Every structure is written in C-alpha cells, then in structure tokens.
Coordinates of C-alpha atoms and ligand atoms in Angstrom, one line a residue:
M131 CA 36.8 -1.6 18.7
C132 CA 39.1 -1.6 15.8
K133 CA 43.1 -1.8 16.4
P134 CA 44.4 1.5 15.3
Q135 CA 46.5 0.9 11.8
K136 CA 47.4 2.3 8.8
S137 CA 44.2 1.7 7.2
G138 CA 42.3 2.3 10.4
I139 CA 39.7 4.5 9.0
L140 CA 38.9 2.0 6.2
V141 CA 38.7 -0.6 8.7
L142 CA 36.2 1.2 10.8
E143 CA 34.3 2.2 7.9
K144 CA 34.3 -1.5 6.8
Q145 CA 32.9 -2.7 10.0
N146 CA 30.3 0.0 10.3
L147 CA 29.2 -1.2 7.1
M148 CA 29.0 -4.7 8.3
N149 CA 27.2 -3.8 11.4
K150 CA 24.3 -2.0 9.4
T151 CA 20.8 -3.4 9.9
K152 CA 19.8 -5.0 6.7
I153 CA 16.5 -4.5 5.2
L154 CA 15.1 -6.3 2.2
V155 CA 13.2 -4.1 0.0
T156 CA 11.0 -5.6 -2.5
G157 CA 10.1 -3.2 -5.5
G158 CA 12.9 -1.1 -4.3
L159 CA 13.3 0.4 -7.6
G160 CA 9.6 1.6 -8.0
F161 CA 8.1 4.9 -7.2
I162 CA 7.7 4.4 -3.5
G163 CA 10.4 1.8 -3.0
S164 CA 13.1 4.2 -4.3
H165 CA 12.5 7.0 -2.3
T166 CA 12.3 4.5 0.8
V167 CA 15.6 3.1 -0.1
V168 CA 17.1 6.5 0.0
E169 CA 15.8 7.2 3.3
L170 CA 16.9 4.0 4.7
I171 CA 20.4 4.6 3.6
Q172 CA 20.4 8.1 4.9
S173 CA 19.2 6.9 8.2
G174 CA 21.9 4.3 8.5
L175 CA 20.3 1.2 7.5
E176 CA 21.2 -1.1 4.9
P177 CA 18.6 -1.8 2.2
I178 CA 18.8 -4.8 -0.2
I179 CA 16.6 -4.4 -3.2
V180 CA 14.8 -7.2 -5.2
D181 CA 12.9 -5.9 -8.4
D182 CA 12.0 -7.6 -11.5
L183 CA 12.1 -4.2 -13.3
S184 CA 8.3 -4.9 -14.5
N185 CA 7.4 -1.4 -13.5
S186 CA 10.7 0.3 -13.0
E187 CA 14.2 1.0 -14.9
L188 CA 17.7 0.1 -14.0
F189 CA 18.9 3.8 -13.9
I190 CA 17.1 4.5 -10.8
L191 CA 19.7 2.3 -9.2
D192 CA 22.2 5.0 -10.3
R193 CA 20.4 7.6 -9.1
I194 CA 19.8 6.2 -5.8
E195 CA 23.6 6.1 -5.7
Q196 CA 24.0 9.7 -7.0
I197 CA 21.7 10.9 -4.1
T198 CA 23.1 8.9 -1.2
G199 CA 26.7 8.2 -2.5
S200 CA 26.1 4.5 -1.8
R201 CA 25.0 1.8 -4.3
P202 CA 22.7 -0.6 -2.6
K203 CA 22.9 -4.3 -3.6
F204 CA 20.3 -5.3 -6.2
Y205 CA 18.7 -8.4 -7.5
P206 CA 16.7 -8.2 -10.7
Y207 CA 14.4 -11.1 -9.5
D208 CA 10.8 -11.9 -9.4
V209 CA 9.7 -12.3 -5.9
C210 CA 7.2 -14.9 -7.0
D211 CA 10.3 -17.1 -7.6
S212 CA 10.8 -18.6 -4.2
D213 CA 14.3 -20.2 -5.3
K214 CA 15.6 -16.7 -6.2
L215 CA 14.4 -15.2 -3.0
K216 CA 16.3 -17.8 -1.2
T217 CA 19.5 -17.1 -2.9
V218 CA 19.0 -13.4 -1.7
F219 CA 18.7 -14.6 1.8
S220 CA 21.6 -16.9 1.7
E221 CA 23.9 -14.4 0.1
N222 CA 22.9 -11.7 2.9
K223 CA 23.1 -13.1 6.3
N224 CA 20.9 -11.6 9.0
I225 CA 18.4 -9.8 6.9
K226 CA 16.4 -8.4 9.9
A227 CA 13.3 -7.2 8.3
C228 CA 11.4 -6.9 4.9
I229 CA 9.5 -3.8 3.4
H230 CA 7.4 -5.4 0.9
F231 CA 6.4 -2.9 -2.0
A232 CA 6.4 -5.3 -5.0
A233 CA 2.9 -5.7 -6.4
K234 CA 0.9 -4.8 -9.4
K235 CA -1.0 -1.7 -8.5
A236 CA -3.3 -0.5 -11.1
V237 CA -7.0 -0.7 -10.3
G238 CA -8.5 -0.7 -13.8
E239 CA -6.1 -3.2 -15.1
S240 CA -6.7 -5.5 -12.1
M241 CA -10.5 -5.8 -13.1
K242 CA -9.3 -6.9 -16.6
I243 CA -6.5 -9.4 -15.5
P244 CA -7.7 -10.4 -11.9
L245 CA -5.5 -13.7 -12.0
V246 CA -2.5 -11.9 -12.8
Y247 CA -3.1 -9.5 -9.7
Y248 CA -4.1 -12.4 -7.2
R249 CA -0.7 -14.4 -8.2
T250 CA 1.5 -11.4 -8.2
N251 CA 0.4 -9.8 -5.3
L252 CA -0.5 -12.7 -3.2
V253 CA 1.9 -15.4 -4.2
S254 CA 5.0 -12.7 -3.8
L255 CA 3.6 -12.1 -0.3
L256 CA 3.5 -15.7 0.5
N257 CA 7.0 -16.4 -0.8
V258 CA 8.5 -13.6 1.2
L259 CA 6.6 -14.9 4.3
E260 CA 7.9 -18.3 4.0
T261 CA 11.4 -17.4 3.2
M262 CA 11.6 -14.9 5.9
K263 CA 10.4 -17.5 8.3
E264 CA 13.1 -20.1 7.1
F265 CA 15.8 -17.3 7.5
N266 CA 14.6 -16.1 11.0
A267 CA 13.8 -12.5 9.6
D268 CA 10.6 -11.6 11.5
C269 CA 9.9 -7.8 11.0
F270 CA 7.6 -7.0 8.3
V271 CA 6.2 -3.7 6.8
F272 CA 3.6 -4.0 4.2
S273 CA 2.4 -1.8 1.5
S274 CA -1.4 -1.5 2.0
S275 CA -3.7 1.2 0.8
A276 CA -6.5 3.4 1.7
T277 CA -8.5 1.7 -1.0
V278 CA -9.2 -1.1 1.8
Y279 CA -11.8 1.7 3.2
G280 CA -13.8 2.1 0.2
Q281 CA -16.1 5.1 0.9
P282 CA -16.0 5.6 4.9
E283 CA -19.2 6.6 6.3
H284 CA -17.2 9.0 8.6
L285 CA -14.3 11.3 7.8
P286 CA -11.3 11.3 8.4
A287 CA -11.0 7.5 8.4
N288 CA -9.2 6.1 11.0
E289 CA -7.7 2.5 11.5
S290 CA -10.9 1.4 13.2
S291 CA -13.1 2.7 10.3
P292 CA -14.9 -0.5 8.8
L293 CA -13.5 -1.9 5.7
Q294 CA -15.9 -2.0 2.9
K295 CA -16.0 -4.8 0.5
A296 CA -13.4 -4.4 -2.4
T297 CA -14.7 -3.1 -5.6
S298 CA -11.5 -4.2 -7.5
S299 CA -9.3 -7.1 -7.6
Y300 CA -6.5 -4.8 -6.6
G301 CA -8.3 -3.8 -3.6
S302 CA -9.2 -7.1 -2.8
T303 CA -5.5 -8.4 -2.8
K304 CA -4.7 -5.7 -0.2
Q305 CA -7.6 -6.7 2.0
M306 CA -6.5 -10.3 1.5
A307 CA -2.8 -9.6 2.3
E308 CA -3.9 -7.7 5.4
D309 CA -6.0 -10.7 6.7
I310 CA -3.1 -13.1 5.8
L311 CA -0.5 -10.8 7.8
E312 CA -2.8 -10.4 10.7
K313 CA -3.2 -14.2 11.1
V314 CA 0.3 -15.2 10.5
S315 CA 1.5 -12.6 12.8
A316 CA -0.6 -13.9 15.5
T317 CA 1.2 -17.3 15.6
G318 CA 4.1 -15.0 17.2
S319 CA 6.5 -15.9 14.3
L320 CA 6.2 -12.5 12.7
K321 CA 5.8 -8.7 13.6
T322 CA 3.9 -6.8 10.9
L323 CA 3.0 -3.2 10.5
S324 CA 0.5 -2.7 7.5
L325 CA 0.8 0.9 6.4
R326 CA -2.3 2.3 4.8
Y327 CA -0.9 4.8 2.0
F328 CA -3.3 7.4 1.1
N329 CA -2.2 9.1 -2.3
P330 CA 1.6 9.5 -2.8
V331 CA 2.5 12.2 -5.1
G332 CA 5.9 14.5 -5.7
A333 CA 9.3 13.5 -6.2
H334 CA 12.6 13.7 -4.7
Q335 CA 13.8 17.4 -4.1
S336 CA 16.9 16.5 -6.5
A337 CA 14.6 15.5 -9.3
L338 CA 16.8 12.4 -10.0
I339 CA 13.9 10.1 -8.8
G340 CA 10.2 10.1 -9.2
E341 CA 7.1 8.5 -10.5
L342 CA 7.5 6.5 -13.7
P343 CA 4.1 5.5 -15.1
K344 CA 4.5 3.2 -17.8
G345 CA 1.7 4.2 -20.7
I346 CA -1.2 6.2 -19.9
P347 CA -1.0 7.3 -16.2
N348 CA -3.7 6.0 -13.8
N349 CA -3.0 8.6 -11.0
L350 CA -3.8 12.2 -11.1
M351 CA -0.2 13.7 -10.7
P352 CA 1.7 12.0 -13.4
F353 CA -1.4 12.9 -15.7
V354 CA -1.2 16.6 -14.5
T355 CA 2.5 16.7 -15.2
Q356 CA 2.6 15.1 -18.6
T357 CA -0.1 17.2 -19.8
A358 CA 1.8 20.3 -18.5
I359 CA 4.7 19.2 -20.6
G360 CA 2.8 18.6 -23.7
I361 CA 2.7 14.8 -24.0
R362 CA -1.1 14.8 -23.3
E363 CA -3.2 17.0 -24.8
K364 CA -5.5 17.6 -21.8
L365 CA -6.5 16.2 -18.5
T366 CA -9.9 14.6 -18.1
V367 CA -11.5 15.5 -14.4
F368 CA -13.7 12.4 -13.8
G369 CA -16.8 13.9 -12.7
N370 CA -17.5 17.6 -11.2
D371 CA -21.1 16.5 -9.8
Y372 CA -19.9 15.1 -6.6
N373 CA -21.1 16.2 -3.1
T374 CA -17.9 18.1 -2.5
P375 CA -17.2 22.0 -2.3
D376 CA -16.1 22.3 -6.0
G377 CA -17.9 18.8 -7.2
T378 CA -14.7 17.0 -7.9
C379 CA -13.4 14.0 -5.8
I380 CA -11.5 14.6 -2.4
R381 CA -8.2 12.7 -1.6
D382 CA -5.5 13.1 0.8
Y383 CA -2.1 13.8 -1.1
I384 CA 1.1 12.9 0.6
H385 CA 4.5 13.9 -0.5
V386 CA 6.4 10.5 -1.5
V387 CA 9.4 11.6 0.7
D388 CA 7.1 11.9 3.8
L389 CA 5.8 8.3 3.0
A390 CA 9.4 7.1 2.5
K391 CA 10.2 8.3 6.1
A392 CA 7.4 6.6 7.5
H393 CA 8.7 3.4 6.6
V394 CA 12.0 4.1 8.3
N395 CA 10.0 4.9 11.5
A396 CA 8.2 1.6 10.9
C397 CA 11.3 -0.3 10.6
N398 CA 12.9 1.5 13.6
Y399 CA 9.8 0.7 15.7
L400 CA 9.5 -2.9 14.6
L401 CA 13.3 -3.5 15.4
T402 CA 13.2 -1.9 18.9
H403 CA 9.8 -2.9 20.2
A404 CA 10.2 -6.7 18.9
D405 CA 8.8 -8.0 21.8
S406 CA 5.5 -6.2 22.2
I407 CA 4.2 -6.0 18.5
S408 CA 2.3 -8.7 16.7
Y409 CA 0.4 -6.8 14.1
D410 CA -0.7 -3.2 13.5
V411 CA -2.2 -1.1 10.9
F412 CA -1.4 2.8 10.4
N413 CA -2.9 5.4 8.2
I414 CA 0.0 7.2 6.1
G415 CA -1.5 10.6 4.8
T416 CA -1.7 14.2 5.7
G417 CA -5.1 14.5 7.2
K418 CA -6.1 16.9 4.5
G419 CA -8.7 16.5 1.8
I420 CA -7.7 18.1 -1.6
S421 CA -9.8 18.1 -4.7
V422 CA -8.7 17.5 -8.0
L423 CA -9.4 21.1 -9.2
E424 CA -7.4 22.3 -6.1
I425 CA -4.4 20.1 -7.3
V426 CA -4.7 21.5 -10.9
S427 CA -4.8 25.2 -9.7
A428 CA -2.0 24.7 -7.1
F429 CA 0.1 23.0 -9.9
E430 CA -0.7 26.0 -12.2
E431 CA 0.1 28.7 -9.6
V432 CA 3.3 27.1 -8.2
N433 CA 4.6 26.3 -11.4
K434 CA 3.6 29.0 -13.6
V435 CA 2.3 26.5 -16.2
K436 CA -1.2 25.9 -17.7
V437 CA -2.8 22.3 -17.4
P438 CA -5.5 22.2 -19.9
Y439 CA -8.4 20.0 -18.8
I440 CA -12.1 19.0 -19.4
I441 CA -14.6 17.8 -17.3
G442 CA -15.7 14.0 -18.0
S443 CA -18.1 11.5 -16.5
R444 CA -17.6 9.9 -13.3
R445 CA -15.0 6.9 -13.4
D446 CA -16.5 3.5 -12.1
G447 CA -15.2 2.7 -8.8
D448 CA -13.9 6.3 -7.6
V449 CA -15.0 7.1 -4.1
E450 CA -16.2 10.6 -3.5
S451 CA -14.1 11.8 -0.8
I452 CA -11.6 10.3 1.4
Y453 CA -8.8 11.6 3.9
A454 CA -7.0 10.1 6.9
S455 CA -6.7 10.5 10.4
C456 CA -2.9 9.9 11.1
S457 CA -2.9 10.5 14.7
K458 CA -2.0 6.9 15.4
A459 CA 1.1 7.1 13.4
N460 CA 1.8 10.5 14.9
Q461 CA 1.6 9.2 18.5
I462 CA 3.1 5.5 18.1
L463 CA 5.5 5.7 15.0
K464 CA 6.5 9.4 16.0
W465 CA 5.9 10.2 12.3
E466 CA 4.0 13.2 10.7
A467 CA 3.9 14.5 7.2
Q468 CA 6.2 17.5 6.8
Y469 CA 5.7 18.6 3.2
T470 CA 3.3 20.9 1.8
L471 CA 0.7 21.0 -1.2
E472 CA 3.3 23.4 -2.9
D473 CA 6.3 21.0 -2.1
M474 CA 4.4 18.4 -3.9
V475 CA 3.6 20.0 -7.0
K476 CA 6.7 21.7 -7.4
D477 CA 8.7 18.5 -6.9
A478 CA 6.4 16.6 -9.2
W479 CA 7.0 19.1 -11.9
N480 CA 10.9 19.5 -11.6
W481 CA 11.0 15.5 -11.6
E482 CA 9.0 15.5 -15.1
K483 CA 11.1 18.3 -16.7
A484 CA 14.3 16.8 -15.6
Y485 CA 13.1 13.2 -16.6
R486 CA 12.0 14.4 -20.1
K487 CA 15.4 16.0 -20.8
H488 CA 17.2 12.9 -19.7
T489 CA 15.1 10.8 -22.2
K490 CA 15.4 13.4 -25.1
Ligands
NAD177 N1 1.3 4.5 -5.8 C1 0.3 4.5 -5.1 O1 -0.8 5.4 -5.4 C2 -0.2 3.5 -4.0 C3 -1.0 3.7 -3.0 C4 -1.5 2.8 -2.2 C5 -0.6 1.8 -2.0 N2 0.5 1.3 -2.9 C6 1.1 0.0 -3.0 O2 2.7 0.7 -2.6 C7 3.4 -0.2 -3.4 C8 4.4 0.3 -4.2 O3 3.9 1.4 -5.1 P1 4.5 1.9 -6.3 O4 3.5 3.3 -6.5 O5 5.9 2.2 -5.8 O6 4.5 1.1 -7.4 P2 5.7 0.9 -8.5 O7 4.8 0.0 -9.6 O8 6.4 2.1 -8.8 O9 6.5 -0.1 -7.5 C9 6.4 -1.3 -7.5 C10 7.9 -1.8 -7.9 O10 7.8 -3.5 -7.6 C11 8.2 -4.1 -8.9 N3 7.5 -5.6 -9.0 C12 6.4 -5.7 -9.2 N4 6.1 -7.0 -9.2 C13 7.0 -7.8 -8.8 C14 7.7 -8.9 -8.8 N5 6.8 -10.0 -8.8 N6 8.9 -9.1 -8.2 C15 9.9 -8.2 -8.1 N7 9.5 -6.9 -8.2 C16 8.1 -6.6 -8.7 C17 8.2 -3.2 -10.1 O11 9.1 -3.4 -11.1 C18 8.3 -1.9 -9.2 O12 9.4 -1.5 -9.6 C19 2.6 -1.5 -4.0 O13 2.4 -2.6 -3.4 C20 1.2 -0.7 -4.2 O14 0.1 -1.4 -4.4 C21 0.7 2.5 -3.9

C-alpha cells in the first residue's frame, strides 16, 4: 500500500511499474519480436529488449512506444556476447523469463553459410541459458518452427508427429535447439516451452510495425506486397505441379498478432505453473492449409490491387503441404488464433503502404 500524499498517483504508478514481471526479449525489434513486445506491454508485463539490429531497425522502438505509450528498455547487443548479456541481467534485477527470438532465419542463406547459422543460433541460445542460470531466471520460451516436421506423413501435423531429418542448416539449428532445451530442462533448472510457428504474416493493425525483410524477401507475403507496390516486377510461384487442389504449395498462415499473443499466454503459463513444467512443445498456427494461389487471390480481392505472377519451377527444400493441429495450445495455453485470412492480407498491405510512405 502507498501512503496517500500529494504525488500519490505518481508513487502508485511507480510502484506498479516496479512490480511488473520482467521478461527478456532477445530479437525484440524483429518482425515477431516487436509484435510480441507490444502484446507483453499491453498485458501488463515488462519486456526488456536485446537486439543487435542485424535484421531490424531502431525506429521500431519508437513505433512500439507510439502504439503502447511505453518505451521498453533496449540494449543494442549481440546475444552471442555473454559479457554484454550479463550486463543486461545485472542492470535489471529479477528478470523472470526470456523469450528468445534472436536468430538468423533464411533457409536458403543457411545452406550457403552454415557455420554462421550454427554459431548465431546455437551460441546465442547457450549464452542466454547460461546467463539465466547464473541470475536465477528459469522460464524460457523458444522460437521454434514448423520446419522441424519436414513433410509430415499425416496432416494436420501435431506435436507427436515424427520429426524429419532437417534439409537445411537453419532447420537443423531449430532441431538441435529443441534437443538442447529438452535435456537442460530435464535437470530441473529450466522450464521451457518451444513454440513451433507455422507461417507468420500480416502486421499490426496500426500499420506502425510489420515485416521488414532486407533485400529480396524469402517469404511469400512480403514478396506479394512488394510486387503489388511495384518494387518487384512479378512474383514467381515456385511450382504448380504439386499434389494439391490448385497445384501450389500449402501452408498454415497465421497473423503475427495472434502469434504474438501466444507468447504472452506461454509466459503466463510458465510463470503460473512453474512447479509442474519442465519441457513442452506447442504448434502455433490456425489449423487451416492455404495455397500460394489462394493467398494471391485473397490479397488481390481484399486490397483491390493486382499481383502479377508467373509460375516457376519448384524450389529446393520446399515441402508440398503442411498445416498444424493446434488443439494442444488451445487446451493448455488457452490460446486460439482469432484473425482471418482477410485480416492477414489487409494488414500486410496497409503496413507495406505505410512503410513505403515513411521511407520516401
Ligand atoms: N518469420 C518466420 O517465418 C518464422 C517462422 C518460424 C520460426 N521463426 C523464428 O522466429 C524468430 C523470430 O523471427 P522473425 O521473423 O521475427 O525474424 P527477424 O529477423 O525479423 O527477427 C530476429 C531479430 O533478432 C535480431 N538478432 C539476430 N541475431 C541476433 C543476435 N546475435 N543478437 C541480438 N539480436 C539478434 C535481429 O536483428 C532481428 O531483429 C527466429 O528465431 C526465427 O527463426 C520465424
């Protein structure tokens, strides 16, 4: 209780701030990280961001403040630098949990520079885990990926579907990370939830934050938006001879804000069930398979804009079809995707237009 005084409201506010649960968010200025930081703030948690800006921009921090009215603490550090990471924990007593987004994520690039991928994605993980142990933080949420499943024999993929041997170095870092986390968590010093994301798309409804690919986008949606706005001449659809209804690949696209909310639920679950968890895995998707051509036509229809495309040959490493069973996350994390395909394509387009205006 605060003593009533002239500055009583201020004291209360300060105390409130001091009592917020601190969550370290590595990679918190990236695509999924920035949306998650917004949701954490809006649900009363206190994110502390570490991001080396290798694949993000500092202005995203201003945008987070614009959306939430609160500017999170930010450290422009490489998480592979363990001394810097220790500084963050020393300066912010009582960090309870970490959401670890920081990683390199381009599948194709990972085949060209595998050592960089193994170093960044694994050394960063080990550093975070060792530092958390030193500072008694024991709740961990990991950014895993549907890529660990490869092409499942049965769809939808559920958390018990067997993992296929990774075809890329990127996929291999996610499988290795899951393995490390399961074994470390089994010692009792760590509680971990690995979230296997399907295909995040869309952007915040404010159009203030969204996906910011550097160079030629690897993912479908930013390629679609950049083509629609005229930066790319046309979209290449990689193969229309798959065994799917329209011949193009099928994925489970999820709105990034839904994905961000799943992290808030995961943190709250870890913080409130600390004694009963060691390691668990959850699919985070919508449960619906959507083809590449369905994305293109939904985009054109909702946004009233053309996306010129050609059919190219299949791309190495692409699986034919994958979508998630999310019933485990529905039941245990009390989380369910809310946004529709229309929301995804509309928000992605609004973000692209707003971003291009800002950079003109
Ligand atoms: N976007 C997807 O399609 C997708 C799908 C499945 C899993 N994931 C995983 O989710 C996580 C976040 O993905 P995203 O799409 O937001 O990527 P992103 O590149 O937008 O965000 C990653 C952030 O981490 C930062 N970062 C990278 N290496 C760092 C380091 N060593 N130290 C500090 N910061 C560092 C980058 O600057 C960037 O801001 C990644 O682990 C990725 O593998 C992404």
